[in-house]
């Protein structure tokens, strides 16, 4: 049985400005086998667009909204196509080489695909990294604005984790840089957006205490304990601060 790579890149023959689509013949195949069925190829291409949240024009030369028969699929003009081919070869190596060497694998075996990392976005960066990159480029206002935009657009999808951890990580990273005021901003934002998270309030309290705002820290610790009455760490912190739970 022929083993196909789970994802690949292909270009189609454009015999004229109004070539047939789907095509009868494939051209410039560099990852898929030359005899792959056209239907199988089209289905795989569709999976690419969903995995990266893009359209055909991301890798192929063509005008959005125009018939696919007008696209110059054989062209290698766009650098995204070359990058995609390397990514596809990497996926083939992971599935066909590295994973097969594991001493024990789950049944059925786990294989990687575009969506494994991309999850609907072109750049598979963790949300923490996206926010910190925005912070480094334009400051805290820009970073928070970007976070809110991404949350509004992608909340409920697999693209990003909008739970309690990413903003806590952003706060920790900024705190480590000595940017305490900005760190507090993201810790507090985390409590506002995840108001049922004892972890978020505990992290905020720790930072507030480090910043010298004992009153705010006590309030945050109390909120954390109200959410999780069994949190011994918070109980101990409040006891040290001379505050009743």
PDB file of C-alpha atoms in Angstrom:
ATOM      1  CA  UNK A   1       0.000   0.000   0.000  1.00  0.00           C
ATOM      2  CA  UNK A   2       1.358   3.409  -0.936  1.00  0.00           C
ATOM      3  CA  UNK A   3       1.856   5.683   2.063  1.00  0.00           C
ATOM      4  CA  UNK A   4       0.868   9.268   1.247  1.00  0.00           C
ATOM      5  CA  UNK A   5       2.210  12.188   3.187  1.00  0.00           C
ATOM      6  CA  UNK A   6      -0.669  13.559   5.271  1.00  0.00           C
ATOM      7  CA  UNK A   7      -0.152  17.012   3.828  1.00  0.00           C
ATOM      8  CA  UNK A   8       1.606  18.271   0.732  1.00  0.00           C
ATOM      9  CA  UNK A   9       1.866  21.032  -1.805  1.00  0.00           C
ATOM     10  CA  UNK A  10       0.903  20.876  -5.452  1.00  0.00           C
ATOM     11  CA  UNK A  11       0.264  23.111  -8.438  1.00  0.00           C
ATOM     12  CA  UNK A  12      -2.133  22.545 -11.271  1.00  0.00           C
ATOM     13  CA  UNK A  13      -1.735  22.820 -15.012  1.00  0.00           C
ATOM     14  CA  UNK A  14      -3.222  25.998 -16.416  1.00  0.00           C
ATOM     15  CA  UNK A  15      -3.536  25.359 -20.131  1.00  0.00           C
ATOM     16  CA  UNK A  16      -5.006  28.784 -20.786  1.00  0.00           C
ATOM     17  CA  UNK A  17      -6.410  31.822 -19.052  1.00  0.00           C
ATOM     18  CA  UNK A  18      -9.577  29.774 -18.607  1.00  0.00           C
ATOM     19  CA  UNK A  19      -8.159  26.333 -17.918  1.00  0.00           C
ATOM     20  CA  UNK A  20     -10.311  23.491 -16.742  1.00  0.00           C
ATOM     21  CA  UNK A  21     -10.816  23.204 -13.001  1.00  0.00           C
ATOM     22  CA  UNK A  22     -10.544  20.695 -11.506  1.00  0.00           C
ATOM     23  CA  UNK A  23      -7.708  19.823 -13.852  1.00  0.00           C
ATOM     24  CA  UNK A  24      -7.220  16.508 -15.578  1.00  0.00           C
ATOM     25  CA  UNK A  25      -3.442  16.630 -15.315  1.00  0.00           C
ATOM     26  CA  UNK A  26      -1.166  17.725 -12.484  1.00  0.00           C
ATOM     27  CA  UNK A  27       2.127  19.525 -12.880  1.00  0.00           C
ATOM     28  CA  UNK A  28       5.084  20.617 -10.761  1.00  0.00           C
ATOM     29  CA  UNK A  29       4.482  18.061  -8.029  1.00  0.00           C
ATOM     30  CA  UNK A  30       7.386  18.110  -5.591  1.00  0.00           C
ATOM     31  CA  UNK A  31       5.975  16.437  -2.484  1.00  0.00           C
ATOM     32  CA  UNK A  32       3.020  14.305  -3.519  1.00  0.00           C
ATOM     33  CA  UNK A  33       3.486  11.284  -5.785  1.00  0.00           C
ATOM     34  CA  UNK A  34       2.894  12.077  -9.463  1.00  0.00           C
ATOM     35  CA  UNK A  35      -0.020   9.658  -9.717  1.00  0.00           C
ATOM     36  CA  UNK A  36      -2.050  10.975  -6.801  1.00  0.00           C
ATOM     37  CA  UNK A  37      -5.770  11.229  -7.723  1.00  0.00           C
ATOM     38  CA  UNK A  38      -6.928  14.758  -8.408  1.00  0.00           C
ATOM     39  CA  UNK A  39      -9.828  14.434  -5.958  1.00  0.00           C
ATOM     40  CA  UNK A  40      -7.535  13.346  -3.149  1.00  0.00           C
ATOM     41  CA  UNK A  41      -5.276  16.284  -3.882  1.00  0.00           C
ATOM     42  CA  UNK A  42      -8.116  18.786  -3.865  1.00  0.00           C
ATOM     43  CA  UNK A  43      -9.352  17.462  -0.536  1.00  0.00           C
ATOM     44  CA  UNK A  44      -5.872  17.828   0.925  1.00  0.00           C
ATOM     45  CA  UNK A  45      -5.592  21.375  -0.396  1.00  0.00           C
ATOM     46  CA  UNK A  46      -8.887  22.221   1.267  1.00  0.00           C
ATOM     47  CA  UNK A  47      -7.516  20.877   4.539  1.00  0.00           C
ATOM     48  CA  UNK A  48      -4.557  23.277   4.228  1.00  0.00           C
ATOM     49  CA  UNK A  49      -6.824  26.307   4.042  1.00  0.00           C
ATOM     50  CA  UNK A  50      -8.722  25.225   7.150  1.00  0.00           C
ATOM     51  CA  UNK A  51      -5.590  24.342   9.096  1.00  0.00           C
ATOM     52  CA  UNK A  52      -3.948  27.738   8.459  1.00  0.00           C
ATOM     53  CA  UNK A  53      -7.058  29.883   8.182  1.00  0.00           C
ATOM     54  CA  UNK A  54      -6.120  31.033   4.674  1.00  0.00           C
ATOM     55  CA  UNK A  55      -7.299  30.917   1.071  1.00  0.00           C
ATOM     56  CA  UNK A  56      -5.614  29.502  -2.043  1.00  0.00           C
ATOM     57  CA  UNK A  57      -3.966  32.857  -2.741  1.00  0.00           C
ATOM     58  CA  UNK A  58      -1.796  32.457   0.349  1.00  0.00           C
ATOM     59  CA  UNK A  59       0.541  30.167  -1.609  1.00  0.00           C
ATOM     60  CA  UNK A  60      -0.711  30.379  -5.185  1.00  0.00           C
ATOM     61  CA  UNK A  61      -0.766  33.159  -7.775  1.00  0.00           C
ATOM     62  CA  UNK A  62      -4.315  34.283  -8.363  1.00  0.00           C
ATOM     63  CA  UNK A  63      -6.842  36.954  -7.532  1.00  0.00           C
ATOM     64  CA  UNK A  64      -9.208  36.359  -4.648  1.00  0.00           C
ATOM     65  CA  UNK A  65     -12.783  36.079  -5.821  1.00  0.00           C
ATOM     66  CA  UNK A  66     -11.855  35.031  -9.344  1.00  0.00           C
ATOM     67  CA  UNK A  67     -12.464  31.520 -10.744  1.00  0.00           C
ATOM     68  CA  UNK A  68      -9.826  28.981  -9.770  1.00  0.00           C
ATOM     69  CA  UNK A  69      -9.403  28.245 -13.467  1.00  0.00           C
ATOM     70  CA  UNK A  70      -7.741  31.663 -13.776  1.00  0.00           C
ATOM     71  CA  UNK A  71      -5.093  30.920 -11.130  1.00  0.00           C
ATOM     72  CA  UNK A  72      -1.492  30.245 -12.132  1.00  0.00           C
ATOM     73  CA  UNK A  73      -1.118  27.178  -9.922  1.00  0.00           C
ATOM     74  CA  UNK A  74       2.161  25.992 -11.526  1.00  0.00           C
ATOM     75  CA  UNK A  75       3.936  29.214 -10.545  1.00  0.00           C
ATOM     76  CA  UNK A  76       6.515  29.082  -7.770  1.00  0.00           C
ATOM     77  CA  UNK A  77       6.564  32.858  -7.475  1.00  0.00           C
ATOM     78  CA  UNK A  78       5.328  33.122  -3.906  1.00  0.00           C
ATOM     79  CA  UNK A  79       7.891  32.322  -1.179  1.00  0.00           C
ATOM     80  CA  UNK A  80       5.101  30.896   0.969  1.00  0.00           C
ATOM     81  CA  UNK A  81       4.964  27.914  -1.388  1.00  0.00           C
ATOM     82  CA  UNK A  82       8.632  27.090  -0.862  1.00  0.00           C
ATOM     83  CA  UNK A  83       8.207  27.407   2.901  1.00  0.00           C
ATOM     84  CA  UNK A  84       5.159  25.180   2.797  1.00  0.00           C
ATOM     85  CA  UNK A  85       7.032  22.476   0.918  1.00  0.00           C
ATOM     86  CA  UNK A  86       9.727  22.416   3.602  1.00  0.00           C
ATOM     87  CA  UNK A  87       7.086  22.207   6.309  1.00  0.00           C
ATOM     88  CA  UNK A  88       5.459  19.317   4.487  1.00  0.00           C
ATOM     89  CA  UNK A  89       8.735  17.449   4.216  1.00  0.00           C
ATOM     90  CA  UNK A  90       9.211  18.007   7.930  1.00  0.00           C
ATOM     91  CA  UNK A  91       5.765  16.518   8.624  1.00  0.00           C
ATOM     92  CA  UNK A  92       6.602  13.541   6.432  1.00  0.00           C
ATOM     93  CA  UNK A  93       9.820  12.974   8.374  1.00  0.00           C
ATOM     94  CA  UNK A  94       8.065  13.223  11.744  1.00  0.00           C
ATOM     95  CA  UNK A  95       5.349  10.757  10.790  1.00  0.00           C
ATOM     96  CA  UNK A  96       7.397   8.420   8.631  1.00  0.00           C
ATOM     97  CA  UNK A  97      10.675   8.386  10.540  1.00  0.00           C
ATOM     98  CA  UNK A  98      10.753   9.801  14.050  1.00  0.00           C
ATOM     99  CA  UNK A  99       7.381   8.601  15.337  1.00  0.00           C
ATOM    100  CA  UNK A 100       7.853   5.128  13.906  1.00  0.00           C
ATOM    101  CA  UNK A 101      10.957   4.720  16.079  1.00  0.00           C
ATOM    102  CA  UNK A 102       9.042   5.065  19.341  1.00  0.00           C
ATOM    103  CA  UNK A 103       9.243   1.896  21.411  1.00  0.00           C
ATOM    104  CA  UNK A 104       5.558   1.961  22.200  1.00  0.00           C
ATOM    105  CA  UNK A 105       2.855   3.891  20.370  1.00  0.00           C
ATOM    106  CA  UNK A 106      -0.789   4.428  21.095  1.00  0.00           C
ATOM    107  CA  UNK A 107      -3.395   2.636  19.029  1.00  0.00           C
ATOM    108  CA  UNK A 108      -4.437   4.009  16.668  1.00  0.00           C
ATOM    109  CA  UNK A 109      -1.092   5.792  16.192  1.00  0.00           C
ATOM    110  CA  UNK A 110      -0.889   9.566  16.552  1.00  0.00           C
ATOM    111  CA  UNK A 111       0.312  11.453  13.483  1.00  0.00           C
ATOM    112  CA  UNK A 112       0.918  15.157  13.023  1.00  0.00           C
ATOM    113  CA  UNK A 113      -0.691  17.347  10.379  1.00  0.00           C
ATOM    114  CA  UNK A 114      -0.855  21.060   9.569  1.00  0.00           C
ATOM    115  CA  UNK A 115      -3.592  21.626  12.140  1.00  0.00           C
ATOM    116  CA  UNK A 116      -1.551  19.984  14.892  1.00  0.00           C
ATOM    117  CA  UNK A 117       0.498  23.157  15.226  1.00  0.00           C
ATOM    118  CA  UNK A 118      -1.317  25.817  13.222  1.00  0.00           C
ATOM    119  CA  UNK A 119      -4.825  25.276  14.639  1.00  0.00           C
ATOM    120  CA  UNK A 120      -6.366  27.736  12.209  1.00  0.00           C
ATOM    121  CA  UNK A 121      -3.688  30.475  12.126  1.00  0.00           C
ATOM    122  CA  UNK A 122      -0.779  31.016   9.749  1.00  0.00           C
ATOM    123  CA  UNK A 123       1.852  31.479  12.460  1.00  0.00           C
ATOM    124  CA  UNK A 124       1.626  28.784  15.146  1.00  0.00           C
ATOM    125  CA  UNK A 125       2.914  30.938  17.991  1.00  0.00           C
ATOM    126  CA  UNK A 126       1.633  30.508  21.561  1.00  0.00           C
ATOM    127  CA  UNK A 127      -0.561  33.386  22.706  1.00  0.00           C
ATOM    128  CA  UNK A 128       2.025  34.383  25.312  1.00  0.00           C
ATOM    129  CA  UNK A 129       4.594  34.932  22.573  1.00  0.00           C
ATOM    130  CA  UNK A 130       2.168  36.867  20.388  1.00  0.00           C
ATOM    131  CA  UNK A 131       1.318  39.263  23.224  1.00  0.00           C
ATOM    132  CA  UNK A 132       4.937  39.716  24.305  1.00  0.00           C
ATOM    133  CA  UNK A 133       5.987  40.394  20.720  1.00  0.00           C
ATOM    134  CA  UNK A 134       3.346  43.127  20.540  1.00  0.00           C
ATOM    135  CA  UNK A 135       4.600  44.498  23.852  1.00  0.00           C
ATOM    136  CA  UNK A 136       8.186  44.614  22.609  1.00  0.00           C
ATOM    137  CA  UNK A 137       7.103  46.325  19.392  1.00  0.00           C
ATOM    138  CA  UNK A 138       4.756  48.968  20.752  1.00  0.00           C
ATOM    139  CA  UNK A 139       4.242  48.700  24.507  1.00  0.00           C
ATOM    140  CA  UNK A 140       1.574  47.566  26.935  1.00  0.00           C
ATOM    141  CA  UNK A 141      -1.374  49.363  25.310  1.00  0.00           C
ATOM    142  CA  UNK A 142      -0.704  47.663  21.990  1.00  0.00           C
ATOM    143  CA  UNK A 143      -0.190  44.277  23.631  1.00  0.00           C
ATOM    144  CA  UNK A 144      -3.459  44.443  25.551  1.00  0.00           C
ATOM    145  CA  UNK A 145      -5.344  45.713  22.493  1.00  0.00           C
ATOM    146  CA  UNK A 146      -4.032  42.823  20.408  1.00  0.00           C
ATOM    147  CA  UNK A 147      -4.987  40.314  23.087  1.00  0.00           C
ATOM    148  CA  UNK A 148      -8.544  41.650  23.148  1.00  0.00           C
ATOM    149  CA  UNK A 149      -8.802  41.570  19.355  1.00  0.00           C
ATOM    150  CA  UNK A 150      -7.582  37.982  19.219  1.00  0.00           C
ATOM    151  CA  UNK A 151      -9.923  36.978  22.033  1.00  0.00           C
ATOM    152  CA  UNK A 152     -12.903  38.527  20.245  1.00  0.00           C
ATOM    153  CA  UNK A 153     -12.023  36.790  16.992  1.00  0.00           C
ATOM    154  CA  UNK A 154     -10.800  33.381  18.107  1.00  0.00           C
ATOM    155  CA  UNK A 155     -12.444  32.682  21.458  1.00  0.00           C
ATOM    156  CA  UNK A 156     -13.944  29.197  21.384  1.00  0.00           C
ATOM    157  CA  UNK A 157     -11.653  28.027  18.599  1.00  0.00           C
ATOM    158  CA  UNK A 158      -8.490  25.958  18.812  1.00  0.00           C
ATOM    159  CA  UNK A 159      -6.194  28.760  17.630  1.00  0.00           C
ATOM    160  CA  UNK A 160      -5.253  30.202  21.040  1.00  0.00           C
ATOM    161  CA  UNK A 161      -5.583  29.369  24.714  1.00  0.00           C
ATOM    162  CA  UNK A 162      -7.658  32.080  26.371  1.00  0.00           C
ATOM    163  CA  UNK A 163      -7.588  30.392  29.745  1.00  0.00           C
ATOM    164  CA  UNK A 164      -5.863  31.585  32.889  1.00  0.00           C
ATOM    165  CA  UNK A 165      -2.292  30.616  32.008  1.00  0.00           C
ATOM    166  CA  UNK A 166      -1.187  32.783  29.036  1.00  0.00           C
ATOM    167  CA  UNK A 167      -1.756  36.185  30.668  1.00  0.00           C
ATOM    168  CA  UNK A 168      -0.186  34.911  33.875  1.00  0.00           C
ATOM    169  CA  UNK A 169       2.853  33.925  31.816  1.00  0.00           C
ATOM    170  CA  UNK A 170       2.941  37.379  30.213  1.00  0.00           C
ATOM    171  CA  UNK A 171       2.830  38.954  33.655  1.00  0.00           C
ATOM    172  CA  UNK A 172       5.624  36.696  34.890  1.00  0.00           C
ATOM    173  CA  UNK A 173       7.789  37.515  31.876  1.00  0.00           C
ATOM    174  CA  UNK A 174       7.351  41.245  32.368  1.00  0.00           C
ATOM    175  CA  UNK A 175       7.956  40.919  36.092  1.00  0.00           C
ATOM    176  CA  UNK A 176      11.217  39.126  35.377  1.00  0.00           C
ATOM    177  CA  UNK A 177      12.241  42.079  33.201  1.00  0.00           C
ATOM    178  CA  UNK A 178      11.591  44.482  36.046  1.00  0.00           C
ATOM    179  CA  UNK A 179       8.466  45.909  34.369  1.00  0.00           C
ATOM    180  CA  UNK A 180       6.292  45.522  37.448  1.00  0.00           C
ATOM    181  CA  UNK A 181       3.654  48.105  36.536  1.00  0.00           C
ATOM    182  CA  UNK A 182       3.049  46.464  33.182  1.00  0.00           C
ATOM    183  CA  UNK A 183       3.163  43.015  34.752  1.00  0.00           C
ATOM    184  CA  UNK A 184       0.445  44.029  37.212  1.00  0.00           C
ATOM    185  CA  UNK A 185      -1.669  45.280  34.337  1.00  0.00           C
ATOM    186  CA  UNK A 186      -1.753  41.829  32.757  1.00  0.00           C
ATOM    187  CA  UNK A 187      -2.204  39.992  36.054  1.00  0.00           C
ATOM    188  CA  UNK A 188      -5.229  42.154  36.841  1.00  0.00           C
ATOM    189  CA  UNK A 189      -6.544  41.782  33.280  1.00  0.00           C
ATOM    190  CA  UNK A 190      -6.336  38.043  33.798  1.00  0.00           C
ATOM    191  CA  UNK A 191      -8.582  38.265  36.859  1.00  0.00           C
ATOM    192  CA  UNK A 192     -11.081  40.369  34.924  1.00  0.00           C
ATOM    193  CA  UNK A 193     -11.288  37.940  32.012  1.00  0.00           C
ATOM    194  CA  UNK A 194     -11.142  34.733  34.067  1.00  0.00           C
ATOM    195  CA  UNK A 195     -13.081  35.776  37.187  1.00  0.00           C
ATOM    196  CA  UNK A 196     -13.625  32.195  38.366  1.00  0.00           C
ATOM    197  CA  UNK A 197      -9.926  31.347  38.416  1.00  0.00           C
ATOM    198  CA  UNK A 198      -8.349  31.133  41.863  1.00  0.00           C
ATOM    199  CA  UNK A 199      -5.005  30.793  40.109  1.00  0.00           C
ATOM    200  CA  UNK A 200      -5.419  34.148  38.350  1.00  0.00           C
ATOM    201  CA  UNK A 201      -6.227  35.955  41.611  1.00  0.00           C
ATOM    202  CA  UNK A 202      -3.385  34.248  43.451  1.00  0.00           C
ATOM    203  CA  UNK A 203      -0.905  35.271  40.763  1.00  0.00           C
ATOM    204  CA  UNK A 204      -2.198  38.830  40.850  1.00  0.00           C
ATOM    205  CA  UNK A 205      -1.950  38.902  44.649  1.00  0.00           C
ATOM    206  CA  UNK A 206       1.658  37.728  44.600  1.00  0.00           C
ATOM    207  CA  UNK A 207       2.568  40.499  42.162  1.00  0.00           C
ATOM    208  CA  UNK A 208       0.618  43.133  44.077  1.00  0.00           C
ATOM    209  CA  UNK A 209       2.389  42.126  47.262  1.00  0.00           C
ATOM    210  CA  UNK A 210       5.766  42.329  45.523  1.00  0.00           C
ATOM    211  CA  UNK A 211       4.839  45.798  44.263  1.00  0.00           C
ATOM    212  CA  UNK A 212       4.045  46.929  47.808  1.00  0.00           C
ATOM    213  CA  UNK A 213       0.274  47.132  47.436  1.00  0.00           C
ATOM    214  CA  UNK A 214      -0.652  45.020  50.430  1.00  0.00           C
ATOM    215  CA  UNK A 215      -4.308  46.044  50.473  1.00  0.00           C
ATOM    216  CA  UNK A 216      -4.807  44.990  46.850  1.00  0.00           C
ATOM    217  CA  UNK A 217      -2.950  41.756  47.506  1.00  0.00           C
ATOM    218  CA  UNK A 218      -5.214  40.908  50.437  1.00  0.00           C
ATOM    219  CA  UNK A 219      -8.310  41.532  48.318  1.00  0.00           C
ATOM    220  CA  UNK A 220      -6.988  39.300  45.562  1.00  0.00           C
ATOM    221  CA  UNK A 221      -6.028  36.556  48.004  1.00  0.00           C
ATOM    222  CA  UNK A 222      -9.498  36.741  49.521  1.00  0.00           C
ATOM    223  CA  UNK A 223     -11.095  36.425  46.088  1.00  0.00           C
ATOM    224  CA  UNK A 224      -8.884  33.413  45.353  1.00  0.00           C
ATOM    225  CA  UNK A 225      -9.909  31.776  48.612  1.00  0.00           C
ATOM    226  CA  UNK A 226     -13.590  32.437  47.947  1.00  0.00           C
ATOM    227  CA  UNK A 227     -13.221  30.532  44.688  1.00  0.00           C
ATOM    228  CA  UNK A 228     -11.157  27.722  46.199  1.00  0.00           C
ATOM    229  CA  UNK A 229     -11.632  27.510  49.980  1.00  0.00           C
ATOM    230  CA  UNK A 230      -9.170  24.621  50.192  1.00  0.00           C
ATOM    231  CA  UNK A 231      -6.191  26.581  48.858  1.00  0.00           C
ATOM    232  CA  UNK A 232      -3.657  26.235  51.674  1.00  0.00           C
ATOM    233  CA  UNK A 233      -1.170  28.491  49.917  1.00  0.00           C
ATOM    234  CA  UNK A 234      -3.626  31.379  49.946  1.00  0.00           C
ATOM    235  CA  UNK A 235      -4.677  30.685  53.537  1.00  0.00           C
ATOM    236  CA  UNK A 236      -1.037  30.792  54.585  1.00  0.00           C
ATOM    237  CA  UNK A 237      -0.443  34.055  52.728  1.00  0.00           C
ATOM    238  CA  UNK A 238      -3.442  35.726  54.352  1.00  0.00           C
ATOM    239  CA  UNK A 239      -2.336  34.476  57.752  1.00  0.00           C
ATOM    240  CA  UNK A 240       1.102  36.025  57.273  1.00  0.00           C
ATOM    241  CA  UNK A 241      -0.523  39.293  56.269  1.00  0.00           C
ATOM    242  CA  UNK A 242      -2.619  39.261  59.434  1.00  0.00           C
ATOM    243  CA  UNK A 243      -5.863  39.067  57.513  1.00  0.00           C
ATOM    244  CA  UNK A 244      -8.708  36.688  58.198  1.00  0.00           C
ATOM    245  CA  UNK A 245      -9.797  34.525  55.233  1.00  0.00           C
TER     246      UNK A 245
END
